[in-house]
Tab-separated table of C-alpha atoms and ligand atoms in Angstrom:
chain	number	residue	atom	x	y	z
A	5	MET	CA	-45.955	-12.354	174.990
A	6	THR	CA	-42.924	-11.202	173.002
A	7	GLY	CA	-41.555	-12.364	169.688
A	8	THR	CA	-39.032	-15.166	169.545
A	9	LEU	CA	-35.417	-14.969	170.618
A	10	ILE	CA	-33.356	-17.203	168.347
A	11	THR	CA	-29.955	-18.403	169.484
A	12	VAL	CA	-27.572	-20.090	167.097
A	13	ALA	CA	-25.050	-22.591	168.449
A	14	PRO	CA	-22.936	-23.037	165.323
A	15	THR	CA	-20.054	-25.311	166.344
A	16	GLY	CA	-20.085	-26.989	169.783
A	17	ALA	CA	-17.324	-29.215	171.051
A	18	GLU	CA	-18.449	-32.643	169.902
A	19	VAL	CA	-19.039	-32.653	166.140
A	20	ASP	CA	-16.033	-33.788	164.088
A	21	LYS	CA	-15.044	-31.450	161.233
A	22	ASP	CA	-13.761	-34.422	159.191
A	23	GLU	CA	-17.230	-35.954	159.302
A	24	VAL	CA	-19.116	-32.672	158.859
A	25	PRO	CA	-17.161	-30.352	156.550
A	26	ALA	CA	-19.838	-27.609	156.785
A	27	LEU	CA	-19.077	-27.159	160.523
A	28	PRO	CA	-17.556	-23.687	161.117
A	29	VAL	CA	-14.237	-24.112	162.951
A	30	THR	CA	-11.953	-21.257	161.856
A	31	LEU	CA	-12.499	-17.644	162.883
A	32	ASP	CA	-13.365	-16.737	159.287
A	33	GLU	CA	-15.906	-19.548	159.111
A	34	LEU	CA	-17.384	-18.489	162.460
A	35	VAL	CA	-17.746	-14.866	161.364
A	36	ASP	CA	-19.231	-15.889	158.033
A	37	THR	CA	-21.838	-18.141	159.655
A	38	ALA	CA	-22.576	-15.482	162.303
A	39	LYS	CA	-23.352	-12.876	159.637
A	40	ARG	CA	-25.606	-15.250	157.731
A	41	CYS	CA	-27.412	-16.331	160.898
A	42	GLU	CA	-27.981	-12.749	162.040
A	43	HIS	CA	-29.466	-12.001	158.639
A	44	ALA	CA	-31.720	-15.065	158.991
A	45	GLY	CA	-33.067	-13.961	162.393
A	46	ALA	CA	-30.634	-15.007	165.137
A	47	SER	CA	-29.941	-12.558	167.948
A	48	ILE	CA	-27.574	-14.601	170.156
A	49	ILE	CA	-24.570	-16.678	169.132
A	50	HIS	CA	-23.443	-19.431	171.541
A	51	VAL	CA	-19.742	-19.865	170.847
A	52	HIS	CA	-17.337	-22.796	171.192
A	53	LEU	CA	-13.952	-22.460	169.514
A	54	ARG	CA	-11.676	-24.943	167.777
A	55	ASP	CA	-7.884	-24.970	167.401
A	56	ASP	CA	-5.833	-25.306	164.206
A	57	ARG	CA	-6.594	-29.040	164.137
A	58	ALA	CA	-10.336	-28.295	164.575
A	59	LYS	CA	-10.288	-29.686	168.134
A	60	PRO	CA	-12.165	-27.872	170.957
A	61	THR	CA	-10.146	-25.201	172.751
A	62	LEU	CA	-10.622	-22.624	175.499
A	63	ASP	CA	-7.490	-20.727	174.493
A	64	PRO	CA	-7.872	-17.212	176.025
A	65	VAL	CA	-6.376	-15.386	173.043
A	66	ARG	CA	-8.659	-17.143	170.584
A	67	LEU	CA	-11.633	-16.379	172.817
A	68	ARG	CA	-10.807	-12.673	172.946
A	69	ASP	CA	-10.200	-12.576	169.193
A	70	ALA	CA	-13.520	-14.283	168.517
A	71	VAL	CA	-15.458	-11.883	170.767
A	72	ALA	CA	-13.799	-8.901	169.034
A	73	ALA	CA	-14.387	-10.279	165.524
A	74	LEU	CA	-18.059	-11.042	166.187
A	75	ARG	CA	-18.591	-7.575	167.685
A	76	ASP	CA	-16.846	-5.933	164.698
A	77	THR	CA	-18.896	-7.746	162.083
A	78	THR	CA	-22.320	-8.362	163.674
A	79	ASP	CA	-24.714	-6.988	166.301
A	80	LEU	CA	-25.266	-10.453	167.725
A	81	ILE	CA	-25.168	-10.965	171.482
A	82	VAL	CA	-21.985	-12.947	172.057
A	83	GLN	CA	-22.503	-15.805	174.474
A	84	LEU	CA	-19.378	-17.836	175.248
A	85	SER	CA	-19.693	-21.423	176.382
A	86	THR	CA	-18.252	-22.096	179.826
A	87	GLY	CA	-19.206	-25.737	179.336
A	88	GLY	CA	-16.414	-26.311	176.839
A	89	SER	CA	-15.845	-29.993	176.171
A	90	VAL	CA	-16.176	-32.777	178.745
A	91	ARG	CA	-12.366	-32.783	179.001
A	92	ASP	CA	-11.987	-29.122	180.033
A	93	GLY	CA	-11.037	-28.307	183.631
A	94	GLU	CA	-12.802	-25.851	185.916
A	95	ALA	CA	-10.055	-23.196	185.903
A	96	ALA	CA	-10.048	-22.917	182.110
A	97	ARG	CA	-13.841	-22.856	182.050
A	98	LEU	CA	-13.977	-20.017	184.594
A	99	ALA	CA	-11.276	-18.124	182.682
A	100	VAL	CA	-13.594	-17.953	179.652
A	101	LEU	CA	-15.200	-14.944	181.362
A	102	ASP	CA	-11.930	-12.996	181.021
A	103	ALA	CA	-12.739	-12.645	177.315
A	104	GLU	CA	-15.572	-10.325	178.412
A	105	PRO	CA	-18.529	-11.741	176.499
A	106	ASP	CA	-22.040	-10.277	176.717
A	107	MET	CA	-23.379	-13.585	177.984
A	108	ALA	CA	-22.051	-16.967	179.065
A	109	SER	CA	-23.585	-20.370	179.628
A	110	CYS	CA	-23.828	-21.875	183.106
A	111	THR	CA	-24.903	-25.520	183.329
A	112	MET	CA	-26.922	-26.293	186.432
A	113	GLY	CA	-25.574	-29.719	187.326
A	114	THR	CA	-23.564	-32.778	186.421
A	115	VAL	CA	-25.042	-34.990	183.726
A	116	ASN	CA	-24.099	-38.169	181.899
A	117	PHE	CA	-23.166	-37.139	178.367
A	118	GLY	CA	-23.118	-40.166	176.095
A	119	ASP	CA	-20.248	-42.303	177.383
A	120	ASP	CA	-18.761	-39.277	179.167
A	121	VAL	CA	-19.692	-37.182	182.195
A	122	PHE	CA	-20.272	-33.433	181.896
A	123	MET	CA	-19.098	-32.340	185.348
A	124	ASN	CA	-20.637	-29.308	187.050
A	125	ARG	CA	-20.007	-29.356	190.803
A	126	TRP	CA	-22.176	-27.144	192.993
A	127	ALA	CA	-19.179	-25.070	194.158
A	128	PHE	CA	-18.164	-24.517	190.524
A	129	ILE	CA	-21.671	-23.351	189.591
A	130	VAL	CA	-21.719	-20.901	192.510
A	131	GLU	CA	-18.306	-19.515	191.531
A	132	LEU	CA	-19.399	-19.087	187.914
A	133	HIS	CA	-22.630	-17.344	188.983
A	134	HIS	CA	-20.683	-14.874	191.156
A	135	ARG	CA	-17.970	-14.164	188.609
A	136	MET	CA	-20.557	-13.497	185.911
A	137	ARG	CA	-22.383	-11.032	188.114
A	138	ASP	CA	-19.098	-9.288	189.055
A	139	LYS	CA	-18.244	-8.922	185.360
A	140	ALA	CA	-21.736	-7.806	184.249
A	141	VAL	CA	-22.100	-10.927	182.097
A	142	VAL	CA	-25.670	-12.198	181.641
A	143	PRO	CA	-25.938	-15.945	182.232
A	144	GLU	CA	-27.894	-18.440	180.232
A	145	TYR	CA	-28.578	-21.276	182.661
A	146	GLU	CA	-28.401	-24.563	180.766
A	147	LEU	CA	-30.797	-27.233	182.012
A	148	PHE	CA	-30.095	-30.782	180.821
A	149	ASP	CA	-32.362	-32.471	183.351
A	150	LEU	CA	-35.408	-31.615	185.468
A	151	GLY	CA	-33.316	-31.625	188.641
A	152	HIS	CA	-31.379	-28.690	187.190
A	153	LEU	CA	-34.509	-26.553	187.663
A	154	ALA	CA	-34.456	-27.228	191.393
A	155	ALA	CA	-30.721	-26.546	191.449
A	156	LEU	CA	-31.309	-23.156	189.809
A	157	GLU	CA	-34.072	-22.304	192.275
A	158	ARG	CA	-31.607	-23.104	195.070
A	159	LEU	CA	-28.834	-21.047	193.449
A	160	LEU	CA	-31.020	-17.954	193.064
A	161	ASP	CA	-32.419	-18.367	196.546
A	162	LYS	CA	-29.009	-18.667	198.213
A	163	GLU	CA	-26.841	-16.487	195.963
A	164	GLY	CA	-29.236	-13.917	194.511
A	165	LEU	CA	-30.289	-12.928	191.009
A	166	PRO	CA	-27.797	-12.645	188.139
A	167	PHE	CA	-26.540	-9.395	186.617
A	168	GLY	CA	-29.492	-7.340	185.339
A	169	GLY	CA	-31.996	-9.212	187.506
A	170	HIS	CA	-33.570	-11.195	184.662
A	171	VAL	CA	-33.384	-14.996	184.535
A	172	HIS	CA	-33.034	-16.761	181.189
A	173	VAL	CA	-32.693	-20.523	180.871
A	174	ASP	CA	-32.196	-22.974	178.023
A	175	PHE	CA	-33.505	-26.544	177.996
A	176	VAL	CA	-30.951	-28.784	176.298
A	177	LEU	CA	-32.959	-31.928	175.593
A	178	GLY	CA	-32.197	-35.277	174.024
A	179	VAL	CA	-28.615	-35.650	175.298
A	180	PRO	CA	-28.015	-39.370	175.946
A	181	GLY	CA	-27.996	-39.315	179.755
A	182	GLY	CA	-30.184	-36.226	180.175
A	183	ALA	CA	-33.885	-35.431	179.784
A	184	ALA	CA	-35.657	-36.670	176.658
A	185	GLY	CA	-36.229	-34.453	173.628
A	186	ASP	CA	-39.978	-34.617	173.157
A	187	ALA	CA	-43.034	-32.416	173.583
A	188	SER	CA	-44.120	-33.760	176.967
A	189	THR	CA	-40.655	-33.128	178.408
A	190	VAL	CA	-40.725	-29.541	177.141
A	191	THR	CA	-44.113	-29.202	178.870
A	192	ALA	CA	-42.655	-30.511	182.135
A	193	PHE	CA	-39.759	-28.041	181.934
A	194	ALA	CA	-42.026	-25.109	181.016
A	195	GLU	CA	-44.284	-25.909	183.974
A	196	GLY	CA	-41.214	-26.205	186.194
A	197	VAL	CA	-40.048	-22.736	185.119
A	198	ARG	CA	-43.420	-21.265	186.109
A	199	ARG	CA	-43.456	-23.146	189.398
A	200	TYR	CA	-39.881	-22.819	190.638
A	201	LEU	CA	-38.264	-19.798	188.968
A	202	PRO	CA	-38.897	-16.054	189.344
A	203	GLU	CA	-41.844	-14.533	187.520
A	204	GLY	CA	-40.770	-13.301	184.113
A	205	THR	CA	-38.119	-15.988	183.622
A	206	THR	CA	-37.693	-16.640	179.915
A	207	PHE	CA	-36.706	-19.953	178.397
A	208	SER	CA	-35.428	-21.285	175.128
A	209	ALA	CA	-35.160	-24.927	174.141
A	210	THR	CA	-33.057	-27.049	171.850
A	211	GLY	CA	-33.321	-30.710	170.946
A	212	ILE	CA	-30.274	-32.777	170.059
A	213	GLY	CA	-30.225	-34.646	166.750
A	214	ARG	CA	-33.627	-35.702	165.465
A	215	THR	CA	-35.357	-34.211	168.522
A	216	THR	CA	-34.734	-30.727	167.139
A	217	LEU	CA	-38.168	-30.347	165.501
A	218	PRO	CA	-40.460	-31.657	168.278
A	219	VAL	CA	-38.572	-29.567	170.836
A	220	MET	CA	-38.728	-26.457	168.644
A	221	LEU	CA	-42.464	-26.786	168.028
A	222	ALA	CA	-43.255	-27.559	171.666
A	223	SER	CA	-41.199	-24.607	172.889
A	224	LEU	CA	-43.069	-22.246	170.591
A	225	ALA	CA	-46.379	-23.725	171.777
A	226	HIS	CA	-45.408	-22.881	175.365
A	227	GLY	CA	-44.382	-19.311	174.553
A	228	GLY	CA	-40.698	-20.245	174.695
A	229	HIS	CA	-37.712	-19.197	172.606
A	230	LEU	CA	-35.473	-21.273	170.343
A	231	ARG	CA	-31.887	-22.426	170.051
A	232	VAL	CA	-30.735	-24.171	166.893
A	233	GLY	CA	-27.380	-24.924	165.291
A	234	MET	CA	-24.846	-27.514	164.286
A	235	GLU	CA	-23.692	-27.934	167.894
A	236	ASP	CA	-27.011	-29.726	168.401
A	237	THR	CA	-27.987	-31.202	165.051
A	238	VAL	CA	-26.186	-31.811	161.778
A	239	SER	CA	-29.164	-33.258	159.882
A	240	PHE	CA	-31.735	-30.939	158.364
A	241	ALA	CA	-34.058	-33.807	157.522
A	242	ARG	CA	-33.772	-37.518	156.832
A	243	ARG	CA	-30.690	-38.123	154.660
A	244	GLN	CA	-30.237	-34.360	154.285
A	245	PRO	CA	-27.136	-33.033	156.048
A	246	VAL	CA	-27.235	-29.428	157.243
A	247	ARG	CA	-25.532	-27.190	154.630
A	248	GLY	CA	-24.906	-24.389	157.092
A	249	ASN	CA	-26.183	-22.950	160.360
A	250	HIS	CA	-28.186	-20.285	158.544
A	251	GLN	CA	-30.404	-23.040	157.145
A	252	LEU	CA	-31.419	-24.042	160.696
A	253	VAL	CA	-31.948	-20.416	161.740
A	254	GLU	CA	-34.097	-19.778	158.646
A	255	ARG	CA	-36.310	-22.737	159.556
A	256	ALA	CA	-36.578	-21.575	163.177
A	257	ALA	CA	-37.526	-18.061	162.029
A	258	GLU	CA	-40.188	-19.506	159.709
A	259	ALA	CA	-41.649	-21.585	162.566
A	260	ALA	CA	-41.625	-18.557	164.868
A	261	ALA	CA	-43.423	-16.448	162.260
A	262	LEU	CA	-45.995	-19.205	161.788
A	263	ALA	CA	-46.560	-19.160	165.561
A	264	GLN	CA	-47.264	-15.405	165.275
A	265	ARG	CA	-44.149	-14.650	167.318
A	266	PRO	CA	-41.579	-13.580	164.743
A	267	ALA	CA	-37.854	-13.458	165.482
A	268	ILE	CA	-36.868	-10.457	167.567
A	269	THR	CA	-33.973	-8.162	166.688
A	270	THR	CA	-30.686	-7.988	168.553
A	271	VAL	CA	-31.791	-4.651	170.054
A	272	GLU	CA	-35.007	-6.212	171.360
A	273	ALA	CA	-33.072	-9.224	172.647
A	274	ARG	CA	-30.693	-6.991	174.640
A	275	LYS	CA	-33.700	-5.309	176.270
A	276	LEU	CA	-35.436	-8.614	177.010
A	277	LEU	CA	-32.318	-9.977	178.727
A	278	ARG	CA	-31.537	-6.669	180.546
A	279	MET	CA	-28.058	-6.491	179.120
A	280	ARG	CA	-25.664	-3.732	180.175
A	281	ASP	CA	-25.855	-1.978	176.779
A	282	ALA	CA	-29.608	-2.423	176.305
A	283	GLY	CA	-30.143	1.333	175.984
B	325	LIG	N1	-20.046	-29.465	175.195
B	325	LIG	C1	-20.817	-29.894	176.312
B	325	LIG	C2	-20.014	-30.836	177.168
B	325	LIG	C3	-22.272	-25.315	177.217
B	325	LIG	O1	-21.863	-24.913	176.132
B	325	LIG	O2	-22.317	-24.591	178.200
B	325	LIG	C4	-21.283	-28.763	177.133
B	325	LIG	C5	-21.994	-27.667	176.483
B	325	LIG	C6	-22.717	-26.733	177.367
B	325	LIG	O3	-21.967	-27.483	175.286
B	326	LIG	ZN1	-22.427	-25.373	174.126
């Protein structure tokens, strides 16, 4: 059993900056939050960008600039979102990989997403899986529903392992339309990983909104890793808005230490995930 890999997802595509002023949306704000989160114990940053009006964007120049700025100022593993927002098309989502991140997300199926639909066709998933491997980008397979586990088993069976040979997944729980964010659902996913995915597969988990704490604690109990951040929750506690992403990372690191699996470093995380520069 290793220590705990902590991913921060600082921005996302859904939270409105006007409603949540602490949300990092400019490159300076992103870099500032990244530095603070690395200091607090994060080793991966899951990145969505915003434009000058703070709306979600997959602009290729902004993506490249963000990857460069995060590499210049932190040792964090840079994971770009290929999920984008529910309005982004497949071509723009695939083109995210041209920014040459260390990692990228790959969602394992279509899911209702509040009143919207987060579309992930099988052919799109296969294309993303291949392009990531060709570019030596390590995937994080995002699982929003239990069926996504079976889809990932099928993908690996038909198309082979990802770059580096290690499989890492993230349970995104509590999305309205996806799997619930509670302890028994984390248990079902953790058992599914053991049953359907290659030996040694690692998983992290995140719970949307108020499900953040039960999901975090259940993931630790199952030997899993953690994702936290303002993409997923903007409340620290009842009537207590999150002041910054570092606050969520600090709490995750405290919980991990309490579970006797303290946060791992970025160097250890690169080794765990078999990244190209793992040394
Ligand atoms: N914004 C959601 C529609 C990902 O980053 O890969 C999709 C999402 C998943 O956030
Ligand atoms: Zn995301």
